[in-house]
CSV table of C-alpha atoms in Angstrom, one decimal:
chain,number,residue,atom,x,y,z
U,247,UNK,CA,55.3,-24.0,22.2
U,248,UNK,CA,51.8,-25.2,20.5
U,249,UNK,CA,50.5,-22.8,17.7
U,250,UNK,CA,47.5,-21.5,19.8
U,251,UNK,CA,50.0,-20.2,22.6
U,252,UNK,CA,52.5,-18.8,20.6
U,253,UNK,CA,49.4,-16.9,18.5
U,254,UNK,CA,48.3,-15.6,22.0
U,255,UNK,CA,51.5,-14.3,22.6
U,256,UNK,CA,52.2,-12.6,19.5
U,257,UNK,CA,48.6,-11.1,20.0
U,258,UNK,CA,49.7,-10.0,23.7
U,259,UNK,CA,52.6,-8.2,22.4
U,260,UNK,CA,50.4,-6.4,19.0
U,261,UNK,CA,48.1,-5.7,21.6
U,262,UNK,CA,50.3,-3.4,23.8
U,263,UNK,CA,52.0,-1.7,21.0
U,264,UNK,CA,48.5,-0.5,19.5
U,265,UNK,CA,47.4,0.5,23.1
U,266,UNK,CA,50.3,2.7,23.5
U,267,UNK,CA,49.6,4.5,20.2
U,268,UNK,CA,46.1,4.9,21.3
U,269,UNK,CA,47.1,6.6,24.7
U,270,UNK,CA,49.7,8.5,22.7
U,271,UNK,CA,47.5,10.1,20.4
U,272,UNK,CA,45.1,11.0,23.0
U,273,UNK,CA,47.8,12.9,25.1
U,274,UNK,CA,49.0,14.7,22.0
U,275,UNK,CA,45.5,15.8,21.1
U,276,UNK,CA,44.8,16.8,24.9
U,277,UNK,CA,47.6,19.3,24.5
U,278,UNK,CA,46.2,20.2,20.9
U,279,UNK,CA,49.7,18.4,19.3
U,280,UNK,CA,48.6,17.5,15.8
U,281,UNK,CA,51.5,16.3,14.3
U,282,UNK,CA,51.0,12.4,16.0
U,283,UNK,CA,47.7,12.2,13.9
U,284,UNK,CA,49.4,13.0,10.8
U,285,UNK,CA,52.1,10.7,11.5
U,286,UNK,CA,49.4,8.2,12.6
U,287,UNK,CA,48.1,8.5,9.0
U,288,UNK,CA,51.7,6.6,7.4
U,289,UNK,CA,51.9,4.4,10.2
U,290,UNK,CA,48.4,2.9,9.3
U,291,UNK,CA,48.7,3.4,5.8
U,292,UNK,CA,51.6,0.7,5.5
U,293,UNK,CA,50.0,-1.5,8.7
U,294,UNK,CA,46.8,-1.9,7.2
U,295,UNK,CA,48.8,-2.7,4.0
U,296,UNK,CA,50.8,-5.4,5.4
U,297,UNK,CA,48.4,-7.2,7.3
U,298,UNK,CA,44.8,-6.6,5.1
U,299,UNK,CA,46.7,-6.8,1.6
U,300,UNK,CA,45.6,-3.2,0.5
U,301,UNK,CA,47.2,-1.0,-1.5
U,302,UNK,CA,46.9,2.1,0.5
U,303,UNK,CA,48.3,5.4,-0.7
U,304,UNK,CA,48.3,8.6,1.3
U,305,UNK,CA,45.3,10.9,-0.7
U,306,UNK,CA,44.5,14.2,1.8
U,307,UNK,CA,42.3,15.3,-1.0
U,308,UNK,CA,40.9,17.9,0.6
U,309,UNK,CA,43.0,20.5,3.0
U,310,UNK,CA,44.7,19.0,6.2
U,311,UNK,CA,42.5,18.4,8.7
U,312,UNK,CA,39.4,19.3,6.8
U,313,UNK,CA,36.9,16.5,5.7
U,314,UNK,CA,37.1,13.5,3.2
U,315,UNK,CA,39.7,10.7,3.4
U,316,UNK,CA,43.4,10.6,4.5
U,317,UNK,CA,44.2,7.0,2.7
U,318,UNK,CA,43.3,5.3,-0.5
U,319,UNK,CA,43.4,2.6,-2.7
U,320,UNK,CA,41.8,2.2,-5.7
U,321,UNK,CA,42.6,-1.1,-6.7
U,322,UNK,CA,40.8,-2.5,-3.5
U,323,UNK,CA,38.2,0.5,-3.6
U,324,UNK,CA,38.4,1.1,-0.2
U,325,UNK,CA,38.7,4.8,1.2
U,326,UNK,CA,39.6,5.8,5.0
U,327,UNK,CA,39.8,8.3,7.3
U,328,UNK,CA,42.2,8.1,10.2
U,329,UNK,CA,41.3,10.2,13.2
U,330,UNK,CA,41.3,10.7,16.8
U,331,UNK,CA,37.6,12.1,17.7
U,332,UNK,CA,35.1,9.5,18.4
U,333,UNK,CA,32.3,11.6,17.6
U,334,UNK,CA,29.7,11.2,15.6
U,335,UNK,CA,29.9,14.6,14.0
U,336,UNK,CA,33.5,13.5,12.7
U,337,UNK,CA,32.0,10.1,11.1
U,338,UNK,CA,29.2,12.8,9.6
U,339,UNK,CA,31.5,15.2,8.3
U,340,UNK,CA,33.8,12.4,6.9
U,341,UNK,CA,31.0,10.9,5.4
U,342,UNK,CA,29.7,14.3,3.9
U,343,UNK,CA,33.0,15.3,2.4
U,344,UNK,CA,33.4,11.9,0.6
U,345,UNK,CA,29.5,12.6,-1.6
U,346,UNK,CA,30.4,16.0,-1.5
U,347,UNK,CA,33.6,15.2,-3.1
U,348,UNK,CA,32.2,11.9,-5.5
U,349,UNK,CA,34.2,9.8,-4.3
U,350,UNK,CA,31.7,7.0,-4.3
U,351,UNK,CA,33.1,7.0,-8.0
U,352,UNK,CA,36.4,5.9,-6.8
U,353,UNK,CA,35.5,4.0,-3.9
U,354,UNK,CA,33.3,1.2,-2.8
U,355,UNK,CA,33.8,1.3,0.5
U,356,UNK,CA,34.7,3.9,3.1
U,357,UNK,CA,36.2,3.3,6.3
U,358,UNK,CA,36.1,5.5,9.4
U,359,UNK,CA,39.7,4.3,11.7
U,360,UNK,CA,39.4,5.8,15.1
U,361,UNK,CA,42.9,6.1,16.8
U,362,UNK,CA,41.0,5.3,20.2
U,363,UNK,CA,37.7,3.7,21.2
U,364,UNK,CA,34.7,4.3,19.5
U,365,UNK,CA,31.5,5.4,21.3
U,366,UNK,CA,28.2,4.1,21.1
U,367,UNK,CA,26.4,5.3,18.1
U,368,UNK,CA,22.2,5.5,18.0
U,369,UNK,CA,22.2,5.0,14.5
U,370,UNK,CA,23.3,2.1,12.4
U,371,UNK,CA,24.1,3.7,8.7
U,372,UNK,CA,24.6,6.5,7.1
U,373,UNK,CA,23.5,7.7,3.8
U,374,UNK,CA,20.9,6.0,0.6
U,375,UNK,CA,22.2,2.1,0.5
U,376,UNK,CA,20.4,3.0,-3.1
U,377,UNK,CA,23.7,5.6,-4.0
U,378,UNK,CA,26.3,5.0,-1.2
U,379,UNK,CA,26.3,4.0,2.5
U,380,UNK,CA,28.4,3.1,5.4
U,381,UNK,CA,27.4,0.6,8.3
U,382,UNK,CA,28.2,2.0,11.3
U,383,UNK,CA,28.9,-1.6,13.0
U,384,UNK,CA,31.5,-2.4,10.1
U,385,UNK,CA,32.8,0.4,8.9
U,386,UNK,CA,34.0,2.4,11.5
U,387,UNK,CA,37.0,0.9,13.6
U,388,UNK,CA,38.8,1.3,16.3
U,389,UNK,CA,42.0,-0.2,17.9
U,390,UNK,CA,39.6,-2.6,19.1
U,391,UNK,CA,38.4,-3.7,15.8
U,392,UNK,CA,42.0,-3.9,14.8
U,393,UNK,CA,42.9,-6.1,16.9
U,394,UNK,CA,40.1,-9.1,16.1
U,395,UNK,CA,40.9,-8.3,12.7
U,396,UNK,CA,44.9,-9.3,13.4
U,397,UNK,CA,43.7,-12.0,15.6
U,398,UNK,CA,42.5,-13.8,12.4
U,399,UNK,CA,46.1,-13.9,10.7
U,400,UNK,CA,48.3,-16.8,9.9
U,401,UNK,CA,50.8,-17.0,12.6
U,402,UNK,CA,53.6,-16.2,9.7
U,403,UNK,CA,51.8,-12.5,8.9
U,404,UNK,CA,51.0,-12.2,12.9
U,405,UNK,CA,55.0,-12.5,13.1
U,406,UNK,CA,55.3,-9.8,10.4
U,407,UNK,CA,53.0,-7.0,11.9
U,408,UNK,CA,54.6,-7.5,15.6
U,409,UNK,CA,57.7,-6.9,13.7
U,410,UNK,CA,56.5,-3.8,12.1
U,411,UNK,CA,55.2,-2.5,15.4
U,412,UNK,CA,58.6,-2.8,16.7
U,413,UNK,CA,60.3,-1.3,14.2
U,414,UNK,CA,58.1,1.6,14.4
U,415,UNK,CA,57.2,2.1,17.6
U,416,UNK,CA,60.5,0.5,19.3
U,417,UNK,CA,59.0,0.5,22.8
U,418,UNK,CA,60.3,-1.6,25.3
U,419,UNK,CA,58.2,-5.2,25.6
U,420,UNK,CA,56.4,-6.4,29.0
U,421,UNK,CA,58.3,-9.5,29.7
U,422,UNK,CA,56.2,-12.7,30.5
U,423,UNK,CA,55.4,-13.2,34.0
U,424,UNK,CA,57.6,-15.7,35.5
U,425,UNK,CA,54.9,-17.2,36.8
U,426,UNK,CA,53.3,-18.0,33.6
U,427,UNK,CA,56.4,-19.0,32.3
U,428,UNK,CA,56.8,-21.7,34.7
U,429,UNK,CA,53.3,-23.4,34.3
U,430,UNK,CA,53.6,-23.4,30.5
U,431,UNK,CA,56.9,-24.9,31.0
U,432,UNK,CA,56.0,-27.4,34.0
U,433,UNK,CA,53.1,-28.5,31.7
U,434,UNK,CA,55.1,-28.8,28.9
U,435,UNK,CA,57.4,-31.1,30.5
U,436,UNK,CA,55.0,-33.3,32.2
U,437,UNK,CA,52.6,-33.9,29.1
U,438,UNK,CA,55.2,-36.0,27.3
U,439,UNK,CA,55.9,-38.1,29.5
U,440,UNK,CA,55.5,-41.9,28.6
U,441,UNK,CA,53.3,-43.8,31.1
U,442,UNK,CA,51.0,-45.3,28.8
U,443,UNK,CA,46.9,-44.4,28.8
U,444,UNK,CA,45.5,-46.8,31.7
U,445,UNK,CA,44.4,-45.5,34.9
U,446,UNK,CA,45.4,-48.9,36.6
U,447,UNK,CA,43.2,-49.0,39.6
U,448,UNK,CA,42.9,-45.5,40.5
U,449,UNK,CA,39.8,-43.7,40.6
U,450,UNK,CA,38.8,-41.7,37.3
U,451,UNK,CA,36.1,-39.9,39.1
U,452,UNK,CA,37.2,-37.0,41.3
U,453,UNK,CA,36.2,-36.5,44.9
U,454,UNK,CA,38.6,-33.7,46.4
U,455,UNK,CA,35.8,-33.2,49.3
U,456,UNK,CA,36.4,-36.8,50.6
U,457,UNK,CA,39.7,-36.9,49.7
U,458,UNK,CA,41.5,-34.2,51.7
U,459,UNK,CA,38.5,-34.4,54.4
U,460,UNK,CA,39.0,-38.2,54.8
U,461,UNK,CA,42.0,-39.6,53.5
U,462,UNK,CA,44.2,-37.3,54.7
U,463,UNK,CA,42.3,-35.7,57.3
U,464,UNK,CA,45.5,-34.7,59.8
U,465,UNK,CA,46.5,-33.0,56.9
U,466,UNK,CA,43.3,-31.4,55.4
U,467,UNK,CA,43.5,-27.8,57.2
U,468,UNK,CA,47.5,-27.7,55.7
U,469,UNK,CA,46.0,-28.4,52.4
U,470,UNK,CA,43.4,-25.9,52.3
U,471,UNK,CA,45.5,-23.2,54.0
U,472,UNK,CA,48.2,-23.3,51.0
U,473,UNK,CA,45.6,-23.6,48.3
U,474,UNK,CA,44.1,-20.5,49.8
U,475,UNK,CA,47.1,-18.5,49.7
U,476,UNK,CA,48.7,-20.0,46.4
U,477,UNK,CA,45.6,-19.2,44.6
U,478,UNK,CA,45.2,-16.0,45.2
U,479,UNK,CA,48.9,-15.6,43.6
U,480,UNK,CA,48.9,-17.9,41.0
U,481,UNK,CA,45.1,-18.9,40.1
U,482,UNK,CA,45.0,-16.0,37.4
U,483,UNK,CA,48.4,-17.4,35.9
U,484,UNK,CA,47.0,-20.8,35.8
U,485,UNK,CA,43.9,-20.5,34.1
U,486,UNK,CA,45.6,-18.1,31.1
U,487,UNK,CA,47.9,-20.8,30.4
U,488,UNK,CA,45.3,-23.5,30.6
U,489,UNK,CA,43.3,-21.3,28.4
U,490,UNK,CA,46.0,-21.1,25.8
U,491,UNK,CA,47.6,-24.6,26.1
U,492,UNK,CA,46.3,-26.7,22.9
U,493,UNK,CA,47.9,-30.0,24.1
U,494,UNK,CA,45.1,-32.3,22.2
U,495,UNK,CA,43.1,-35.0,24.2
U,496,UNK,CA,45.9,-37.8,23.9
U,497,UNK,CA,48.5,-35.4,25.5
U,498,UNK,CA,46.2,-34.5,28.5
U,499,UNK,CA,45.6,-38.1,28.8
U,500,UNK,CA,49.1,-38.7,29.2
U,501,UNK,CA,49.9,-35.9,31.7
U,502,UNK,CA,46.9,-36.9,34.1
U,503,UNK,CA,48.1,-40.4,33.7
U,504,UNK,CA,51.5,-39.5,34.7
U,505,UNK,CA,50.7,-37.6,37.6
U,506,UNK,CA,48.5,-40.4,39.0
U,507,UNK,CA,50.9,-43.0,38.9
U,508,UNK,CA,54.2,-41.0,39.9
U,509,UNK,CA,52.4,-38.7,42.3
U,510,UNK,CA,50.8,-42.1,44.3
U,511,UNK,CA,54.5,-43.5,44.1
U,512,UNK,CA,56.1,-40.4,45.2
U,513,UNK,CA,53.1,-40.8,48.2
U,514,UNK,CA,54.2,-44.4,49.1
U,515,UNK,CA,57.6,-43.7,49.4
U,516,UNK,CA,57.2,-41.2,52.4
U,517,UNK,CA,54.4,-43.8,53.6
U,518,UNK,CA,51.2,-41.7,53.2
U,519,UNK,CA,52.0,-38.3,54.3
U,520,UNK,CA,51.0,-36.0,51.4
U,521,UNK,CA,53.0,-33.0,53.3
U,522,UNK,CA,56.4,-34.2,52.5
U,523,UNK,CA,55.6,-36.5,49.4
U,524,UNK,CA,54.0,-33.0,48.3
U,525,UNK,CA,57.4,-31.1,48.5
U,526,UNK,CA,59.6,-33.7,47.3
U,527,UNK,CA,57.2,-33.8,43.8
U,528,UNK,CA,57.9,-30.1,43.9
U,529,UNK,CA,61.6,-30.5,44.1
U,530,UNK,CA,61.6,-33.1,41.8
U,531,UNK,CA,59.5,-31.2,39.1
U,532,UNK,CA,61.9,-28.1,39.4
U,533,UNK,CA,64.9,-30.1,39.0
U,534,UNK,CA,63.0,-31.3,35.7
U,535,UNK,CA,62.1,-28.2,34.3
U,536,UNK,CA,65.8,-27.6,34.1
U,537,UNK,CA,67.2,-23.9,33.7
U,538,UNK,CA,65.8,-20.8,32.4
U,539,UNK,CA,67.4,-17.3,31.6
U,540,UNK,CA,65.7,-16.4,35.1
U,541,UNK,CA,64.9,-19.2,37.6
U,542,UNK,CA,61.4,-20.5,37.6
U,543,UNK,CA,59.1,-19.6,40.1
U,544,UNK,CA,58.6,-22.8,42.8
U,545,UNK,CA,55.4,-21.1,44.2
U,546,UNK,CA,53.8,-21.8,40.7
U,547,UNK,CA,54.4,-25.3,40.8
U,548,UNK,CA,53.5,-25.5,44.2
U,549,UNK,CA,50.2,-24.1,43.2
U,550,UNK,CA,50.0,-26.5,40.7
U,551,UNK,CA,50.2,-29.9,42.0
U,552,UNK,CA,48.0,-28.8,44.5
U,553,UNK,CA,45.5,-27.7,42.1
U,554,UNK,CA,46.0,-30.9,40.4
U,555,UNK,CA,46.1,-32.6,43.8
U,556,UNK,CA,42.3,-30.9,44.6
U,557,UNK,CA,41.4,-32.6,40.8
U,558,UNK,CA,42.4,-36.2,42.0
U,559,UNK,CA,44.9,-35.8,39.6
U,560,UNK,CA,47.9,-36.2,42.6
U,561,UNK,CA,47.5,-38.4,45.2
U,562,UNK,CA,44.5,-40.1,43.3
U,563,UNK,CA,42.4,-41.8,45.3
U,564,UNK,CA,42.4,-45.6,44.7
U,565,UNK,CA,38.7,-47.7,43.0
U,566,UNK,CA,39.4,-50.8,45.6
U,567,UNK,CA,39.2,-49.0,48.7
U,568,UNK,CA,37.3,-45.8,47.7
U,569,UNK,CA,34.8,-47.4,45.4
């Protein structure tokens, strides 16, 4: 699996651990359950020191509940305030509590962490940048913000805070779509295979409109009919794994290479009729791909080829008689 995949898998999985601590601590606060948020305060506390590098401590320096910060450290000077309420009376009061209080002193920085989503504030600071301020743009999170700020980990520390999230949370995992699983492993199999970088004399410039209008026009209303209904199952699967396949140029090359010269031979052998040379290429890739702990989904593959098929990718049309 290429680094850029496996990050957006780690990120799907972070991703729907944070949302589910978001939606728990709005239930427990919508039948007035405080003791979430307070947990919420640890559970951040050694999460933001894991994957920021702080050295967080809890503080509570003023009564539970009341105003100020929940977390410090003042190695990193950075103070924050972990809460559910996404109004701008609880950034205020946080943000009065902390002069009140001096803690500019000890801090640098002070950070408003919103279990939840934050609104959309009129204002864009607070306080005398002169003394002490805080921007609301940067220094008031949500899970949101936390997320784009995990995003930006090396996968080794992305590894380490999916971890942390299980441990703590230890929630059962949406497994990947089968779907999904089968393109990323059809494409993986087809892009190294070894049929060198010329195109030979088939065309390099697409035309699907002539091609399945034309060239196989007894076939053309087949064609479109399956795209139609494959797409509508499998298009959204397709373009996330395209999204998050970093094969590199010389890869792609190879698989679009591939598929023009085996596809074309796969279409000679059953003399032209793109119906059955179409399900044989399908068979054949399955028995490819090999086994899986579940079997892989033939639809998907189905999909693809005909995707690939409508990108003169399969079947390509040939520069001597088409040019």
């Amino acid at each position: 699996m290429s680094e850029k995949m496996k990050r957006a898998e780690l990120l799907r999985s972070v991703s729907h651990y944070l949302t589910h601590l978001r939606m728990s601590v709005e239930a427990s606060n919508s039948l007035n359950l405080q003791d979430l948020n307070v947990h919420a305060e640890a559970f951040f506390r050694d999460l933001l020191n894991l994957t920021m590098d702080y050295c967080l401590i809890n503080v509570n320096i003023i009564e539970k509940n009341a105003r100020a910060i929940d977390l410090g450290d003042e190695t990193n000077r950075i103070a924050i305030q972990v809460t559910s309420t996404a109004d701008f009376s609880k950034v205020r009061h946080t943000f009065s509590g902390f002069i009140e209080s001096n803690l500019q002193r000890k801090y640098d920085r002070l950070v408003v962490l919103i279990i939840g989503v934050k609104k959309s504030y009129r204002v864009t600071s607070l306080g005398d940048p002169a003394v002490f301020s805080i921007s609301v743009a940067n220094d008031i999170w949500d899970v949101t913000d936390l997320l784009k700020m995990i995003g930006d980990l090396d996968l080794g520390k992305l590894q380490a805070c999916l971890d942390f999230l299980r441990k703590e949370l230890r929630l059962s995992e949406p497994r990947q779509s089968n779907e999904v699983r089968t393109l990323m492993r059809l494409i993986e199999v087809l892009s190294v295979s070894e049929e060198g970088m010329l195109a030979g004399d088939n065309r390099e410039d697409p035309d699907p409109e002539g091609k399945i209008r034309d060239r196989f026009a007894d076939h053309a209303e087949f064609l479109q009919k399956e795209y139609v209904k494959l797409f509508e199952i499998y298009g959204r699967a397709l373009k996330e794994v395209e999204a998050h396949t970093d094969l590199g140029h010389v890869r792609i090359r190879k698989l679009q290479v591939y598929l023009w010269n085996w596809s074309d031979r796969v279409l000679r052998e059953f003399k032209g009729d793109p119906k059955a040379a179409l399900q044989a290429l399908c068979d054949r890739v399955m028995a490819m791909m090999g086994a899986g702990e579940t079997d892989f989904d033939e639809g998907a593959v189905r999909y693809y080829l005909i995707d690939q098929l409508i990108a003169c990718n399969v079947f390509p049309n040939k520069a001597a008689v088409n040019a």
